C-alpha cells in the first residue's frame, strides 16, 4: 500500500490513491517523532470533527440565512451525531472527515 506502484505488473495494490490522506498521515507520523501514537491520531480526528461542526455552523448561518440559534443547534447536532464516532475512533475515518471539511469549505467559499 505505501510503497507499491499503482500500475506495476506482478504486485498487488488496491489502487487507492488518496494523496491528501496519506500526506496527513505522514505529517502526523513526522510530528510524532516517527512513531505511531493512536491517541494523537484520534485527537486529530476529533479536532477535524470539531472543525466540521464549526464549518456547518458558518454554512447554515451565512449561506442559508438561518438565525444563529437555529444554526448553532443544527451544527451541534451535526457534530455530536453518533455516526461521526466512526470517523473519530477508527483511524481510517480521517478520509471521510477530511472530505467533509473540503466539501464544506467549497460550499462556503
Short mmCIF file of C-alpha atoms in Angstrom, two decimals, residues 4-96:
data_model
loop_
_atom_site.label_atom_id
_atom_site.label_comp_id
_atom_site.label_asym_id
_atom_site.label_seq_id
_atom_site.Cartn_x
_atom_site.Cartn_y
_atom_site.Cartn_z
CA UNK A 4 3.72 -0.36 -4.32
CA UNK A 5 3.44 1.45 -7.60
CA UNK A 6 -0.18 1.83 -8.67
CA UNK A 7 0.23 0.17 -12.05
CA UNK A 8 3.22 -2.13 -11.51
CA UNK A 9 2.82 -5.55 -13.04
CA UNK A 10 3.03 -8.51 -10.73
CA UNK A 11 2.43 -6.60 -7.50
CA UNK A 12 -0.93 -6.31 -5.83
CA UNK A 13 -2.38 -2.96 -4.86
CA UNK A 14 -5.96 -1.92 -4.23
CA UNK A 15 -5.47 1.17 -6.41
CA UNK A 16 -6.45 3.58 -3.65
CA UNK A 17 -4.82 6.89 -4.43
CA UNK A 18 -5.60 9.44 -1.72
CA UNK A 19 -2.69 11.88 -1.64
CA UNK A 20 -4.11 14.28 0.97
CA UNK A 21 -4.99 11.49 3.37
CA UNK A 22 -1.58 9.88 3.01
CA UNK A 23 0.06 13.30 3.38
CA UNK A 24 -1.87 13.94 6.60
CA UNK A 25 -0.80 10.55 7.99
CA UNK A 26 2.80 11.24 7.00
CA UNK A 27 2.75 14.71 8.58
CA UNK A 28 1.37 13.35 11.81
CA UNK A 29 3.88 10.49 11.77
CA UNK A 30 6.65 13.06 11.30
CA UNK A 31 5.35 15.32 14.08
CA UNK A 32 5.06 12.34 16.46
CA UNK A 33 8.77 11.61 16.14
CA UNK A 34 8.37 8.85 13.53
CA UNK A 35 6.22 6.76 15.85
CA UNK A 36 2.58 5.82 15.63
CA UNK A 37 0.51 7.18 18.51
CA UNK A 38 -3.15 6.23 18.03
CA UNK A 39 -4.33 8.63 20.73
CA UNK A 40 -2.79 11.64 18.97
CA UNK A 41 -4.28 10.45 15.69
CA UNK A 42 -7.70 10.29 17.32
CA UNK A 43 -7.18 13.78 18.72
CA UNK A 44 -6.57 14.99 15.16
CA UNK A 45 -9.75 13.27 14.01
CA UNK A 46 -11.65 14.85 16.93
CA UNK A 47 -10.27 18.27 16.03
CA UNK A 48 -11.30 17.72 12.43
CA UNK A 49 -14.83 16.79 13.52
CA UNK A 50 -14.99 19.96 15.64
CA UNK A 51 -13.81 22.00 12.67
CA UNK A 52 -16.53 20.40 10.55
CA UNK A 53 -19.13 21.39 13.14
CA UNK A 54 -17.91 24.99 13.05
CA UNK A 55 -17.98 24.96 9.24
CA UNK A 56 -21.55 23.63 9.30
CA UNK A 57 -22.46 26.49 11.63
CA UNK A 58 -20.88 29.03 9.29
CA UNK A 59 -22.53 27.49 6.23
CA UNK A 60 -26.01 27.33 7.71
CA UNK A 61 -25.85 30.82 9.20
CA UNK A 62 -24.24 32.62 6.25
CA UNK A 63 -25.45 30.72 3.21
CA UNK A 64 -28.88 29.50 4.32
CA UNK A 65 -29.52 32.69 6.34
CA UNK A 66 -30.99 30.91 9.35
CA UNK A 67 -30.92 32.59 12.77
CA UNK A 68 -27.81 31.99 14.85
CA UNK A 69 -29.68 29.92 17.44
CA UNK A 70 -31.06 27.53 14.80
CA UNK A 71 -27.69 27.34 13.08
CA UNK A 72 -25.93 26.56 16.35
CA UNK A 73 -28.39 23.81 17.27
CA UNK A 74 -28.07 22.26 13.82
CA UNK A 75 -24.26 22.39 13.98
CA UNK A 76 -24.26 20.86 17.46
CA UNK A 77 -26.48 18.01 16.27
CA UNK A 78 -24.17 17.50 13.29
CA UNK A 79 -21.03 17.48 15.45
CA UNK A 80 -22.45 15.23 18.17
CA UNK A 81 -24.30 12.79 15.91
CA UNK A 82 -23.33 9.20 16.71
CA UNK A 83 -22.45 8.41 13.10
CA UNK A 84 -19.38 10.62 13.42
CA UNK A 85 -17.89 8.46 16.17
CA UNK A 86 -16.68 6.09 13.47
CA UNK A 87 -14.69 8.91 11.89
CA UNK A 88 -13.06 9.74 15.21
CA UNK A 89 -12.40 6.30 16.67
CA UNK A 90 -11.34 4.46 13.53
CA UNK A 91 -8.19 5.99 12.13
CA UNK A 92 -9.21 5.35 8.53
CA UNK A 93 -12.24 7.57 9.14
CA UNK A 94 -9.97 10.52 8.51
CA UNK A 95 -10.74 10.23 4.81
CA UNK A 96 -14.44 10.87 5.37
#
